[in-house]
mmCIF file of C-alpha atoms in Angstrom:
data_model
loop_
_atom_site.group_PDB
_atom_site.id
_atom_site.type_symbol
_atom_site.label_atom_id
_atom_site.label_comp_id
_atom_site.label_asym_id
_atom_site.label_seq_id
_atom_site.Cartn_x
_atom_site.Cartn_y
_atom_site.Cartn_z
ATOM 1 C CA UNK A 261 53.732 35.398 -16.326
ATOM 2 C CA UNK A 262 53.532 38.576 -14.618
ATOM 3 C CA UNK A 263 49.999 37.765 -13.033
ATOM 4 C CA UNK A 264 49.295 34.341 -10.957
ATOM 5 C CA UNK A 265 46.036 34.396 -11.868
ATOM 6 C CA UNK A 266 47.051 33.577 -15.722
ATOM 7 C CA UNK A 267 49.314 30.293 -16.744
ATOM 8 C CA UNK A 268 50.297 28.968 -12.934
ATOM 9 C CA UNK A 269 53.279 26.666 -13.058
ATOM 10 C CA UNK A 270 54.439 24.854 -9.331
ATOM 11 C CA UNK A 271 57.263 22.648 -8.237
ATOM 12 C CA UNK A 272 57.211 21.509 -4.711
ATOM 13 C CA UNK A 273 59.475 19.894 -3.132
ATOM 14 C CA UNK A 274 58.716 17.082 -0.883
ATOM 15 C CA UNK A 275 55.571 14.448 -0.985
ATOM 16 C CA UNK A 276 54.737 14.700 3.076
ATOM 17 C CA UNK A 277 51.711 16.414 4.616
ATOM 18 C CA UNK A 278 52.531 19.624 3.505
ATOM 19 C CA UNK A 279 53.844 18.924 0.113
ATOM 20 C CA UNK A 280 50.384 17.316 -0.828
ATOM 21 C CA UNK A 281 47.679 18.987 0.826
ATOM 22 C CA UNK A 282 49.736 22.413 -1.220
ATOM 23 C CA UNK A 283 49.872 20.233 -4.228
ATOM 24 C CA UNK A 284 45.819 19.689 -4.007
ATOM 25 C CA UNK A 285 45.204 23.011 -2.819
ATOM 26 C CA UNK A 286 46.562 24.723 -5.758
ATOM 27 C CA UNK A 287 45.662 22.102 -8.474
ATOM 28 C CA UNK A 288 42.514 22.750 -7.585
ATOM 29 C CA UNK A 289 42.538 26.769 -8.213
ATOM 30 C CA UNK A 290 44.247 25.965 -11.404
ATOM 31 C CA UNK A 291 47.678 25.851 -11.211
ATOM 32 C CA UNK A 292 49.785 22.945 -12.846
ATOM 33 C CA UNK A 293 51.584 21.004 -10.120
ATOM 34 C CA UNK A 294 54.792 18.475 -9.897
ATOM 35 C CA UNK A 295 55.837 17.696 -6.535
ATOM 36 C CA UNK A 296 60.107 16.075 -6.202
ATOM 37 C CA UNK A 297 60.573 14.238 -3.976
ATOM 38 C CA UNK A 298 63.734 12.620 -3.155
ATOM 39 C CA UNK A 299 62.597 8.814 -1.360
ATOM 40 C CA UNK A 300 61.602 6.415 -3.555
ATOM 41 C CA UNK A 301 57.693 5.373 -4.199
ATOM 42 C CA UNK A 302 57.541 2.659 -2.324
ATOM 43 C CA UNK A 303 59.220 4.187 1.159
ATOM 44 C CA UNK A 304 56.688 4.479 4.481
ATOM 45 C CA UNK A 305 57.128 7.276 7.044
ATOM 46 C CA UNK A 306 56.391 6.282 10.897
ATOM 47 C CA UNK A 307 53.569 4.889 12.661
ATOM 48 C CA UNK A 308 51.020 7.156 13.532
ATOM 49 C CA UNK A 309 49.743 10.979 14.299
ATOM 50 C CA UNK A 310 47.307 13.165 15.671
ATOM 51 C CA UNK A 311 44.897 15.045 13.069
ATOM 52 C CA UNK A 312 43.529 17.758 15.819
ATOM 53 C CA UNK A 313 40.393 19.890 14.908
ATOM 54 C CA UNK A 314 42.477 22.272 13.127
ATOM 55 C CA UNK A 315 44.111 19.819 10.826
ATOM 56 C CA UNK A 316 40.325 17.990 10.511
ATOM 57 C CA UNK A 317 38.789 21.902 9.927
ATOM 58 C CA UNK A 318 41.459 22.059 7.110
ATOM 59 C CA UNK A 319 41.004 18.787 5.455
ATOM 60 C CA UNK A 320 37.328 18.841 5.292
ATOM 61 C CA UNK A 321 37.720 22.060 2.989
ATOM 62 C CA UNK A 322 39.147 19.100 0.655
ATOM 63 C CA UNK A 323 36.567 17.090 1.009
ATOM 64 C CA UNK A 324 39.181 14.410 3.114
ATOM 65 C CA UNK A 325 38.317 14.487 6.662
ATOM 66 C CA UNK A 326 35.497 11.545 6.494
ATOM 67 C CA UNK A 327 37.816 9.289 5.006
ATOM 68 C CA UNK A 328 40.257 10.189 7.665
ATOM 69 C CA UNK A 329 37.766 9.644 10.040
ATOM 70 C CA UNK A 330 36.736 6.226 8.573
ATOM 71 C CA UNK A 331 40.655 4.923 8.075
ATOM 72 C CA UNK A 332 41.455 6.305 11.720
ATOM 73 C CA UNK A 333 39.892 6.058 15.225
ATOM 74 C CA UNK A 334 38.039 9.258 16.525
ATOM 75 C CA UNK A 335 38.957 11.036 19.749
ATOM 76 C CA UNK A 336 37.126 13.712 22.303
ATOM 77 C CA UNK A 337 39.929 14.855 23.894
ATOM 78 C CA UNK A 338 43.221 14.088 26.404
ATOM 79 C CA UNK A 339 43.440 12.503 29.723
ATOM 80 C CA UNK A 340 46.482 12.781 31.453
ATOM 81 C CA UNK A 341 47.553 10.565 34.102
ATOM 82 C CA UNK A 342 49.720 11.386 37.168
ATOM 83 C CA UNK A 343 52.499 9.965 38.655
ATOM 84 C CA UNK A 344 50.823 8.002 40.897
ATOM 85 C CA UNK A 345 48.544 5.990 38.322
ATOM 86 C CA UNK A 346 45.393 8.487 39.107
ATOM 87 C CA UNK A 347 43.471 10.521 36.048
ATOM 88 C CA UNK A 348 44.530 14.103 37.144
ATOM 89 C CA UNK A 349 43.046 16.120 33.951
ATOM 90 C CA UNK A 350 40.767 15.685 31.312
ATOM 91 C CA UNK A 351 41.115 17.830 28.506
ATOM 92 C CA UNK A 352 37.928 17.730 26.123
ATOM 93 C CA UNK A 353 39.129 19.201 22.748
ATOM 94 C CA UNK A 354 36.759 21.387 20.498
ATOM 95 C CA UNK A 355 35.223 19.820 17.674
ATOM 96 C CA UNK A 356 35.537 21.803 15.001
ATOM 97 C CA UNK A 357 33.848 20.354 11.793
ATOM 98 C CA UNK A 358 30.405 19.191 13.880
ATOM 99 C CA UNK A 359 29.223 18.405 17.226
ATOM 100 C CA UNK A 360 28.232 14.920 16.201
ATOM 101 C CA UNK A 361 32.026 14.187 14.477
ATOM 102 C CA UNK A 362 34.794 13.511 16.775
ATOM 103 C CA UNK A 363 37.182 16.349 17.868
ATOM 104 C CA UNK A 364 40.390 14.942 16.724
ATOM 105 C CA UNK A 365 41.388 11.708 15.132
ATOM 106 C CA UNK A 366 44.402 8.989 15.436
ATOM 107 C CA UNK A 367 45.655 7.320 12.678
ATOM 108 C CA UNK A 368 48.777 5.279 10.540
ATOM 109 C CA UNK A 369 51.191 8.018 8.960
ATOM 110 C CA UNK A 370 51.432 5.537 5.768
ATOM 111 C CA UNK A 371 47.052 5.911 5.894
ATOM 112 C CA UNK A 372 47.252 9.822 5.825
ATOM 113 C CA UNK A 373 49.733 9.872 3.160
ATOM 114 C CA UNK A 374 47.810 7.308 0.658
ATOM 115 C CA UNK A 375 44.816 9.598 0.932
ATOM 116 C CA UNK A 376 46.808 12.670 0.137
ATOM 117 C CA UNK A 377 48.918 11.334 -2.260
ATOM 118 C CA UNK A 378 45.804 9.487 -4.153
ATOM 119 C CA UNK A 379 43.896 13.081 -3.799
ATOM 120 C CA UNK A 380 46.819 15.307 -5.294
ATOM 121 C CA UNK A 381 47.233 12.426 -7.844
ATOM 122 C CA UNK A 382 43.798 12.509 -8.768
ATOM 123 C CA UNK A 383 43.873 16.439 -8.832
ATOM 124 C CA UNK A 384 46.317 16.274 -11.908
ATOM 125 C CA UNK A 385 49.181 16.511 -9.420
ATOM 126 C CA UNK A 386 52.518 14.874 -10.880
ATOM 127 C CA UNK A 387 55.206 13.054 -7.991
ATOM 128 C CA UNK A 388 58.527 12.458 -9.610
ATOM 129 C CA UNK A 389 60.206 10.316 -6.733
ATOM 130 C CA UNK A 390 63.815 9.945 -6.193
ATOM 131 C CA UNK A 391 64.134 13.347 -7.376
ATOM 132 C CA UNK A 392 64.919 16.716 -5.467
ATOM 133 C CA UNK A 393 66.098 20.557 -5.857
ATOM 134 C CA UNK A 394 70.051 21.067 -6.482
ATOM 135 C CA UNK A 395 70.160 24.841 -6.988
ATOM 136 C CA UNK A 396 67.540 27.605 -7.426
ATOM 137 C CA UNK A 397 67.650 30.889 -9.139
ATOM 138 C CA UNK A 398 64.770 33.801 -9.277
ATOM 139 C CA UNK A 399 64.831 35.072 -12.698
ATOM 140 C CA UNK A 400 62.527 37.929 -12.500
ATOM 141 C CA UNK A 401 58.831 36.378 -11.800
ATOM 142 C CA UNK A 402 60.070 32.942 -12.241
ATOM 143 C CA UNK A 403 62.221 30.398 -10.712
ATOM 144 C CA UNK A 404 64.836 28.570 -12.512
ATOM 145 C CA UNK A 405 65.432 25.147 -10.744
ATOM 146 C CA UNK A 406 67.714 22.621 -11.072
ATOM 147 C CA UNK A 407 66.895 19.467 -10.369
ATOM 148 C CA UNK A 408 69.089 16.233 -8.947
ATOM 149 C CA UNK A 409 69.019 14.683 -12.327
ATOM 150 C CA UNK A 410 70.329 17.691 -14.069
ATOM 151 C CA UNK A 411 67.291 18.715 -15.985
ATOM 152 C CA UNK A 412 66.650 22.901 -15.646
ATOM 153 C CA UNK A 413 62.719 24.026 -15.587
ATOM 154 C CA UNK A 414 61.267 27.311 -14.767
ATOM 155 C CA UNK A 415 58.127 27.700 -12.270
ATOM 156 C CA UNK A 416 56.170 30.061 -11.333
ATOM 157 C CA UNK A 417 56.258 29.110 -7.775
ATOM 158 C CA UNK A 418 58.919 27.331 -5.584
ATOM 159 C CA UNK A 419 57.240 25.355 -2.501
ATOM 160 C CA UNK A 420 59.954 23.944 -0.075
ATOM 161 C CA UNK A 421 58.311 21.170 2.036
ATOM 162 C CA UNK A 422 60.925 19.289 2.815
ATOM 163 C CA UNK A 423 60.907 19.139 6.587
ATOM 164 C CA UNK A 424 62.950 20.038 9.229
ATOM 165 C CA UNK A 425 66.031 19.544 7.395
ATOM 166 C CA UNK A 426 65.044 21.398 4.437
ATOM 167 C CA UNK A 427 67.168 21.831 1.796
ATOM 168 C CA UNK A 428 65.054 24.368 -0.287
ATOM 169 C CA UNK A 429 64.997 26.598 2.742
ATOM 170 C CA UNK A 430 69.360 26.872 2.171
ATOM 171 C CA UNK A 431 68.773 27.427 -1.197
ATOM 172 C CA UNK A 432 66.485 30.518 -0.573
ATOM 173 C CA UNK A 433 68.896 31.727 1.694
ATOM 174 C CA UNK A 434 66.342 31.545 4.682
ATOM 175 C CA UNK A 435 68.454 30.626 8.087
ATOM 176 C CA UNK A 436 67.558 29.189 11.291
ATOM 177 C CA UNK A 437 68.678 26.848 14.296
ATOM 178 C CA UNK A 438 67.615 23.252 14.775
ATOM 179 C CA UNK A 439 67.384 23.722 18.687
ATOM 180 C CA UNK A 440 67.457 19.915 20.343
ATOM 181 C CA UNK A 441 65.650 19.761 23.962
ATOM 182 C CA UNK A 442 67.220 17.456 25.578
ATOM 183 C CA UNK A 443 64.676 14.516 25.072
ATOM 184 C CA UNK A 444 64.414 11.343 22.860
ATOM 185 C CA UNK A 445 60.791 9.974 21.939
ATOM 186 C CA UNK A 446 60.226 6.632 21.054
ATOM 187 C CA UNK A 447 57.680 5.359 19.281
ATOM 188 C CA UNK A 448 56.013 1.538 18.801
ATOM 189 C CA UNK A 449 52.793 0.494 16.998
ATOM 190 C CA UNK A 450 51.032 -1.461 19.016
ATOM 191 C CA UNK A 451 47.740 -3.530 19.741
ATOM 192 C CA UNK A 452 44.583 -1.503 20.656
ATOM 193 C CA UNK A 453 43.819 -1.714 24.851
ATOM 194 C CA UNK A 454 40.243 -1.894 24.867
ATOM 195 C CA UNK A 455 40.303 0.858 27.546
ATOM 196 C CA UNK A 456 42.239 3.308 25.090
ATOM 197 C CA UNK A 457 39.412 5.224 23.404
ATOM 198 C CA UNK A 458 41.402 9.038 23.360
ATOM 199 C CA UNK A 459 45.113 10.372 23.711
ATOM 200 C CA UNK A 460 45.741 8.810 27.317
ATOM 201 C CA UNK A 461 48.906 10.592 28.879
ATOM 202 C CA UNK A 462 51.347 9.184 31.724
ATOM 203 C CA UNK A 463 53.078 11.475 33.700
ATOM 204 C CA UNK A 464 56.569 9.494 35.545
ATOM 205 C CA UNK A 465 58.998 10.433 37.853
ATOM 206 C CA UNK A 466 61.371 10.901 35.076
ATOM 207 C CA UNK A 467 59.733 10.907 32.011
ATOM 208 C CA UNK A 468 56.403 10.940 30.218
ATOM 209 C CA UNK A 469 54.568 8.183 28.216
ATOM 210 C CA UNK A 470 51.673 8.060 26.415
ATOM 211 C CA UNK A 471 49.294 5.713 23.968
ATOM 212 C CA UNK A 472 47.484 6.803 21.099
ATOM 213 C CA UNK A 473 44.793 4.447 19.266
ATOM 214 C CA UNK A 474 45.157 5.089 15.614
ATOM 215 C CA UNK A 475 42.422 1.901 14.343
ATOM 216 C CA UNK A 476 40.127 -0.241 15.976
ATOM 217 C CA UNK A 477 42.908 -2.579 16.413
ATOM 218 C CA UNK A 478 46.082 -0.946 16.927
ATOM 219 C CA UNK A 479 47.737 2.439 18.630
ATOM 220 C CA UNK A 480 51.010 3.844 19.079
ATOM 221 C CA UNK A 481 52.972 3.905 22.329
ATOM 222 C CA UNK A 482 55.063 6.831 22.690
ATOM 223 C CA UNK A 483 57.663 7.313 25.433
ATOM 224 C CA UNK A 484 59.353 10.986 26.315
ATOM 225 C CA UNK A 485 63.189 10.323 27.687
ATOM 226 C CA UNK A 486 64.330 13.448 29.437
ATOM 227 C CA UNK A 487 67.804 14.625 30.099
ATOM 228 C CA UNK A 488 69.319 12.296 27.510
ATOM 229 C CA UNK A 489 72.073 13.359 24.761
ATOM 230 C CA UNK A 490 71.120 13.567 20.866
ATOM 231 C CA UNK A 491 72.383 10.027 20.471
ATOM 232 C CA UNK A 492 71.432 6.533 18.182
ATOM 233 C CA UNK A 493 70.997 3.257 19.481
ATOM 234 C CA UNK A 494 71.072 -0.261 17.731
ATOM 235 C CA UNK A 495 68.138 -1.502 16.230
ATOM 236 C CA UNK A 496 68.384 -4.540 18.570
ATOM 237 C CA UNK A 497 68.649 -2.287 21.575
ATOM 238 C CA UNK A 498 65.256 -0.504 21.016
ATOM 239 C CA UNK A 499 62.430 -2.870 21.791
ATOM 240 C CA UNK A 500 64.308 -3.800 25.445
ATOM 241 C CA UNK A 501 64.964 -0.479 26.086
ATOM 242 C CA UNK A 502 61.465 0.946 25.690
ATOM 243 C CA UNK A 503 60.011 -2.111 27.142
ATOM 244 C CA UNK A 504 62.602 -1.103 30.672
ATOM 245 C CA UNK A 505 61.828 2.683 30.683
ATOM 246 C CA UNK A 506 57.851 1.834 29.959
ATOM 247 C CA UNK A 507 58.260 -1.034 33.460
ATOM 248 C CA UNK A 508 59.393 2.502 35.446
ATOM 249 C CA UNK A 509 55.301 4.193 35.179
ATOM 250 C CA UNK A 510 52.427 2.212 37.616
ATOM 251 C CA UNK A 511 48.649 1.405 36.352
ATOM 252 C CA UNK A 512 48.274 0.789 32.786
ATOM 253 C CA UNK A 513 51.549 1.501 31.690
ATOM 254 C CA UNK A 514 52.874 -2.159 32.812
ATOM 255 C CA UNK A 515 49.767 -3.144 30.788
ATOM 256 C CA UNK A 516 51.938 -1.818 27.514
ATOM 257 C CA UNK A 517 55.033 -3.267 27.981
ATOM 258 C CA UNK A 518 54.000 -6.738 26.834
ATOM 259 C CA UNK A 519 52.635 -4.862 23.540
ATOM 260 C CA UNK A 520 55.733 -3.659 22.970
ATOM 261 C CA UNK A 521 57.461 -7.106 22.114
ATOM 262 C CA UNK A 522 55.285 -8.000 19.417
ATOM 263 C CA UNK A 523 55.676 -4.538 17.850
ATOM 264 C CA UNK A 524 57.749 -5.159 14.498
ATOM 265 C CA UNK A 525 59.557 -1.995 14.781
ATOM 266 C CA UNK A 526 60.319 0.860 17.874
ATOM 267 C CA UNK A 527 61.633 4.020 16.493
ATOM 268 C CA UNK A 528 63.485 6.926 18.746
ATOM 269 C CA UNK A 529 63.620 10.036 17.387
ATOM 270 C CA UNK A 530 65.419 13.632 19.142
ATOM 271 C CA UNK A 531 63.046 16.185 20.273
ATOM 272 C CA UNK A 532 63.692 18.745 17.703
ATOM 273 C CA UNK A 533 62.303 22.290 16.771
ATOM 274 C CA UNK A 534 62.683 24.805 14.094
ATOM 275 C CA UNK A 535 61.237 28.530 14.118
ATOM 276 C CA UNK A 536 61.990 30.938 10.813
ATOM 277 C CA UNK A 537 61.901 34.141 12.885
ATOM 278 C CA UNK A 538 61.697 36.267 9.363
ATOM 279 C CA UNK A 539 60.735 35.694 6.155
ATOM 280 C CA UNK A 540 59.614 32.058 4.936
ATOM 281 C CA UNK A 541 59.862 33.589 1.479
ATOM 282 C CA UNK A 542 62.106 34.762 -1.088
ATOM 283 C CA UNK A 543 61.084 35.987 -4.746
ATOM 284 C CA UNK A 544 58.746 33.219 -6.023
ATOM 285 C CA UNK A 545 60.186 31.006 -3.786
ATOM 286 C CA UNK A 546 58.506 29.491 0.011
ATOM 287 C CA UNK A 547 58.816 26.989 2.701
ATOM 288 C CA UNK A 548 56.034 25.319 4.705
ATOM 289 C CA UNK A 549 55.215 22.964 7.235
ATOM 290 C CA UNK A 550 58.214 21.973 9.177
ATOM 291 C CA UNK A 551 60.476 23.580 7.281
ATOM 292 C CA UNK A 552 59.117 26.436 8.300
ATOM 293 C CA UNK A 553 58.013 26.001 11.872
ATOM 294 C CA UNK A 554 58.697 22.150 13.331
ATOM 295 C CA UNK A 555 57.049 22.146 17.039
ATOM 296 C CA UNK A 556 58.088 19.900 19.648
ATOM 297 C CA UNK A 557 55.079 16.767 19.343
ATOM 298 C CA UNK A 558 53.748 17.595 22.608
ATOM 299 C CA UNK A 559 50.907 19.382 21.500
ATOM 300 C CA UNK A 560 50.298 17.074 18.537
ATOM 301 C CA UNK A 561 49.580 19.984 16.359
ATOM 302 C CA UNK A 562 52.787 19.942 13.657
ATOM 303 C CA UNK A 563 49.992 18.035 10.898
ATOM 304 C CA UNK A 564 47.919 20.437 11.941
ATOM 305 C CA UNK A 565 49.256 23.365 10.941
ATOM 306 C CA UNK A 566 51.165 21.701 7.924
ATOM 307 C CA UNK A 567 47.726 20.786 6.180
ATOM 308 C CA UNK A 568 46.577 24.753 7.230
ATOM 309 C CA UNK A 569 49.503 25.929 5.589
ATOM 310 C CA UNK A 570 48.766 23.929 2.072
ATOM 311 C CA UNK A 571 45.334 25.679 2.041
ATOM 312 C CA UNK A 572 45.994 28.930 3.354
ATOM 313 C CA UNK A 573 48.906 29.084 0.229
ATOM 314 C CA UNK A 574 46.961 28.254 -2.276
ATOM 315 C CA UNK A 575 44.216 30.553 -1.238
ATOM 316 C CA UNK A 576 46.638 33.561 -0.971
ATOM 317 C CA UNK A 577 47.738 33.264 -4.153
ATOM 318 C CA UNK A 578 44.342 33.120 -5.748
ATOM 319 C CA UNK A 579 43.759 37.121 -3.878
ATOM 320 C CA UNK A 580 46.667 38.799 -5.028
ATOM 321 C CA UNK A 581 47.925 39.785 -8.614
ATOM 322 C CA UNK A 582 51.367 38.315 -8.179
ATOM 323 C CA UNK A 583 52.755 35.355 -6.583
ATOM 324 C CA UNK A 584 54.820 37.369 -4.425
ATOM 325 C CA UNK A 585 52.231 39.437 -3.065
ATOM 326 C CA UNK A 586 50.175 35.859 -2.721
ATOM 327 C CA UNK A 587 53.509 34.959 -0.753
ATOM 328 C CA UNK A 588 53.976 38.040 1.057
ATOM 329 C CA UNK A 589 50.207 37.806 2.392
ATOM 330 C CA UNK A 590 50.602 34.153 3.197
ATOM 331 C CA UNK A 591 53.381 34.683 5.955
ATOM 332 C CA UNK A 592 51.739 37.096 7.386
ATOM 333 C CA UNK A 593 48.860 35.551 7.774
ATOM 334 C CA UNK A 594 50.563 32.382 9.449
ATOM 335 C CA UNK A 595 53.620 33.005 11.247
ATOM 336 C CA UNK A 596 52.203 34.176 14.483
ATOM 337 C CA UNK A 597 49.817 31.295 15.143
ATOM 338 C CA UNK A 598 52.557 28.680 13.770
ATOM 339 C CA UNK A 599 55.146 31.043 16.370
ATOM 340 C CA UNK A 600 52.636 30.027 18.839
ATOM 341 C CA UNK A 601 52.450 26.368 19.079
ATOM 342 C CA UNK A 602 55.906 26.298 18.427
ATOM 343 C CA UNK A 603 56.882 28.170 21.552
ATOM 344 C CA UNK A 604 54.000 26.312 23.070
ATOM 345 C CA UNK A 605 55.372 23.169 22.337
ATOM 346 C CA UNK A 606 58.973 24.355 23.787
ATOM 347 C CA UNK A 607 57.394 25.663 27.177
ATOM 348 C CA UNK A 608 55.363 22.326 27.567
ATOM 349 C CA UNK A 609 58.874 20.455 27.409
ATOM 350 C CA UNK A 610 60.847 23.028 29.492
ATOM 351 C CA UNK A 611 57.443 21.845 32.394
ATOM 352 C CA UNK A 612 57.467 18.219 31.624
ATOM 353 C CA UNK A 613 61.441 18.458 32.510
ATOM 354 C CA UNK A 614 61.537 19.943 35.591
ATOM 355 C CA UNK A 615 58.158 17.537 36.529
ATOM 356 C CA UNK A 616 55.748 20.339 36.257
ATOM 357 C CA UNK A 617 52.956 18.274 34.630
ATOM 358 C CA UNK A 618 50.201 20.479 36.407
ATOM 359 C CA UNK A 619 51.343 23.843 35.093
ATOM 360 C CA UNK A 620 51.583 21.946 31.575
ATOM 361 C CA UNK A 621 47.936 20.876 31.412
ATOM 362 C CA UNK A 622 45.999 23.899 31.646
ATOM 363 C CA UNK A 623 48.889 25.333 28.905
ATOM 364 C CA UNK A 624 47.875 22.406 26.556
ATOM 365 C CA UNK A 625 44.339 23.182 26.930
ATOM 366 C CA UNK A 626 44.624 26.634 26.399
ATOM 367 C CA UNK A 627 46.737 26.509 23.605
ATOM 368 C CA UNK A 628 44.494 23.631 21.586
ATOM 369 C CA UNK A 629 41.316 26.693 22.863
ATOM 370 C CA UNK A 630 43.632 29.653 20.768
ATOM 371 C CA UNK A 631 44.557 26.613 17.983
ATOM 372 C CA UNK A 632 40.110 26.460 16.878
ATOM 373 C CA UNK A 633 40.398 30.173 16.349
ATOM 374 C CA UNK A 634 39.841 30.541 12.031
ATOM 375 C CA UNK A 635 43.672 29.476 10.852
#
């Protein structure tokens, strides 16, 4: 298999954003695909995201961004709110796959992932859940993996896109920092405002809320706590809390609160970011999407350049005569723009901390402007 251009074999590990749009991606240039993915079938991830033009650009390559567009709720751009209640800036995003389609859209995590997962199946792509990566070893132009369940394959091509926390990215031997800022963001689905047609921002004395519609019917609520420890709460002390930090913003914040008590669930989550200063690669073997390069979620761009990265792989591969060459290519080709957002994304919380939301806006906006550029 010294050519990837002959027989292509590919395990990937983790059925997310990344793992699936690679999985499609490369099923469709011909390679033979099994994702592993260690939750079970029937597990949900959180309650909504942000597909910016980027991530839209990217999934209408696979022929997916009108039925993200007709599952989600459509967007022009940002307005962000200041402390006082008053609109302060209006950031109109560019619209990247036509001037008549929206620029970005909103929509349910669980939506995205159906699509994906239905599209990868569909593609020939085989998910074995409750299954995941125990040890790894490059033997020559292949990978020998061994799986959670004992079994020992050889691939072609290792994918790690397992997240943040990636496990594949220890087993390559890759090393990096999970850096914590500081802040805790919360999260509640909600009922749709009528008066909540884009990303609408909230800037606080203290910190930073937000709603985002995802449907005609509901949105998400998020809520950025600053100057808080990496800590858990009980389940039971969620909802109240949110509902008390949310009563601390003027104007149409108070209009959320209410929301939040018929929300079934409120999640808080730690401000986390990771950033693989050198290779993403080793031998046959790669990580991707978070694993690679997690931003902070204030630009709303981590999808974004997850779904990039699953195309930009598979197309790399297809130009070069060896999948490490296709590999080699492929990180150079992404790691400044994913350095980018991520450092981005860190500056924009270093601002909203020390209450600089005016410095942050034009950085957003200039950073979404560099994010259109070809990926």
């Amino acid at each position: 298999m010294k050519s990837c251009r002959g027989a292509r074999t590919a395990v990937i590990v983790g059925a997310g954003v990344a793992g699936l749009t690679a999985a499609s991606a490369l099923a469709r240039r011909g390679w033979r695909v099994e994702i592993a993915e260690a939750a079970p079938a029937t597990a949900t991830s959180g309650w909504g995201l942000c597909l910016t033009g980027p991530a839209l650009r990217a999934l209408d390559e696979l022929g997916l961004a009108g039925r993200c567009l007709a599952e989600g709720y459509g967007m022009a751009g940002i307005t962000h709110v200041d402390v006082n209640g008053e609109s302060a800036d209006r950031v109109q995003l560019p619209r990247l796959i036509g001037a008549e389609r929206p620029a970005m859209v909103g929509m349910a995590r669980p939506v995205l992932h159906r699509i994906l997962r239905e599209t990868a199946e569909r593609s020939g792509v085989v998910v074995h859940y409750g299954m995941t990566v125990a040890a790894v070893d490059q033997e020559q132009e292949l990978v020998r993996v061994r799986f959670s369940d004992g079994t020992v394959r050889q691939f072609a091509l290792l994918v790690g896109a397992d997240g943040i926390r990636s496990s594949v990215r220890a087993l390559l031997g890759l090393a990096t920092s999970l850096d914590y800022h500081g802040q805790m963001v919360w999260r509640a689905l909600v009922p749709r405002p009528p008066w909540a047609t884009r990303i609408h921002q909230f800037a606080g004395e203290v910190n930073t809320a937000g709603l985002i519609p995802i449907s005609g019917s509901q949105a998400y609520v998020f809520l950025t706590e600053n100057g808080v420890g990496h800590s858990a709460l009980p389940d039971a002390e969620l909802a109240p809390r949110l509902r008390q930090l949310l009563g601390a913003f003027p104007g149409r914040v108070k209009e959320i609160c209410p929301l939040v008590s018929a929300s079934e669930s409120v999640v808080r989550r730690p401000v986390q970011t990771a950033l693989l200063a050198g290779a993403w690669n080793r031998g046959n073997g790669v990580v991707i999407g978070d694993a690679a390069h997690a931003p902070a979620p204030q630009m709303a761009s981590g999808a974004a350049l997850a779904i990039e990265d699953g195309l930009v792989l598979a197309h790399e591969l297809a130009c070069h005569e060896s999948v490490g060459a296709g590999l080699e290519s492929f990180v150079n080709r992404r790691a400044r723009r994913c350095r980018t957002l991520v450092q981005t994304s860190v500056a924009i919380v270093g601002l909203e901390q020390a209450q600089h939301h005016h410095k942050a806006y034009p950085l957003v906006n200039a950073c979404h402007q560099q994010m259109a550029e070809p990926a």
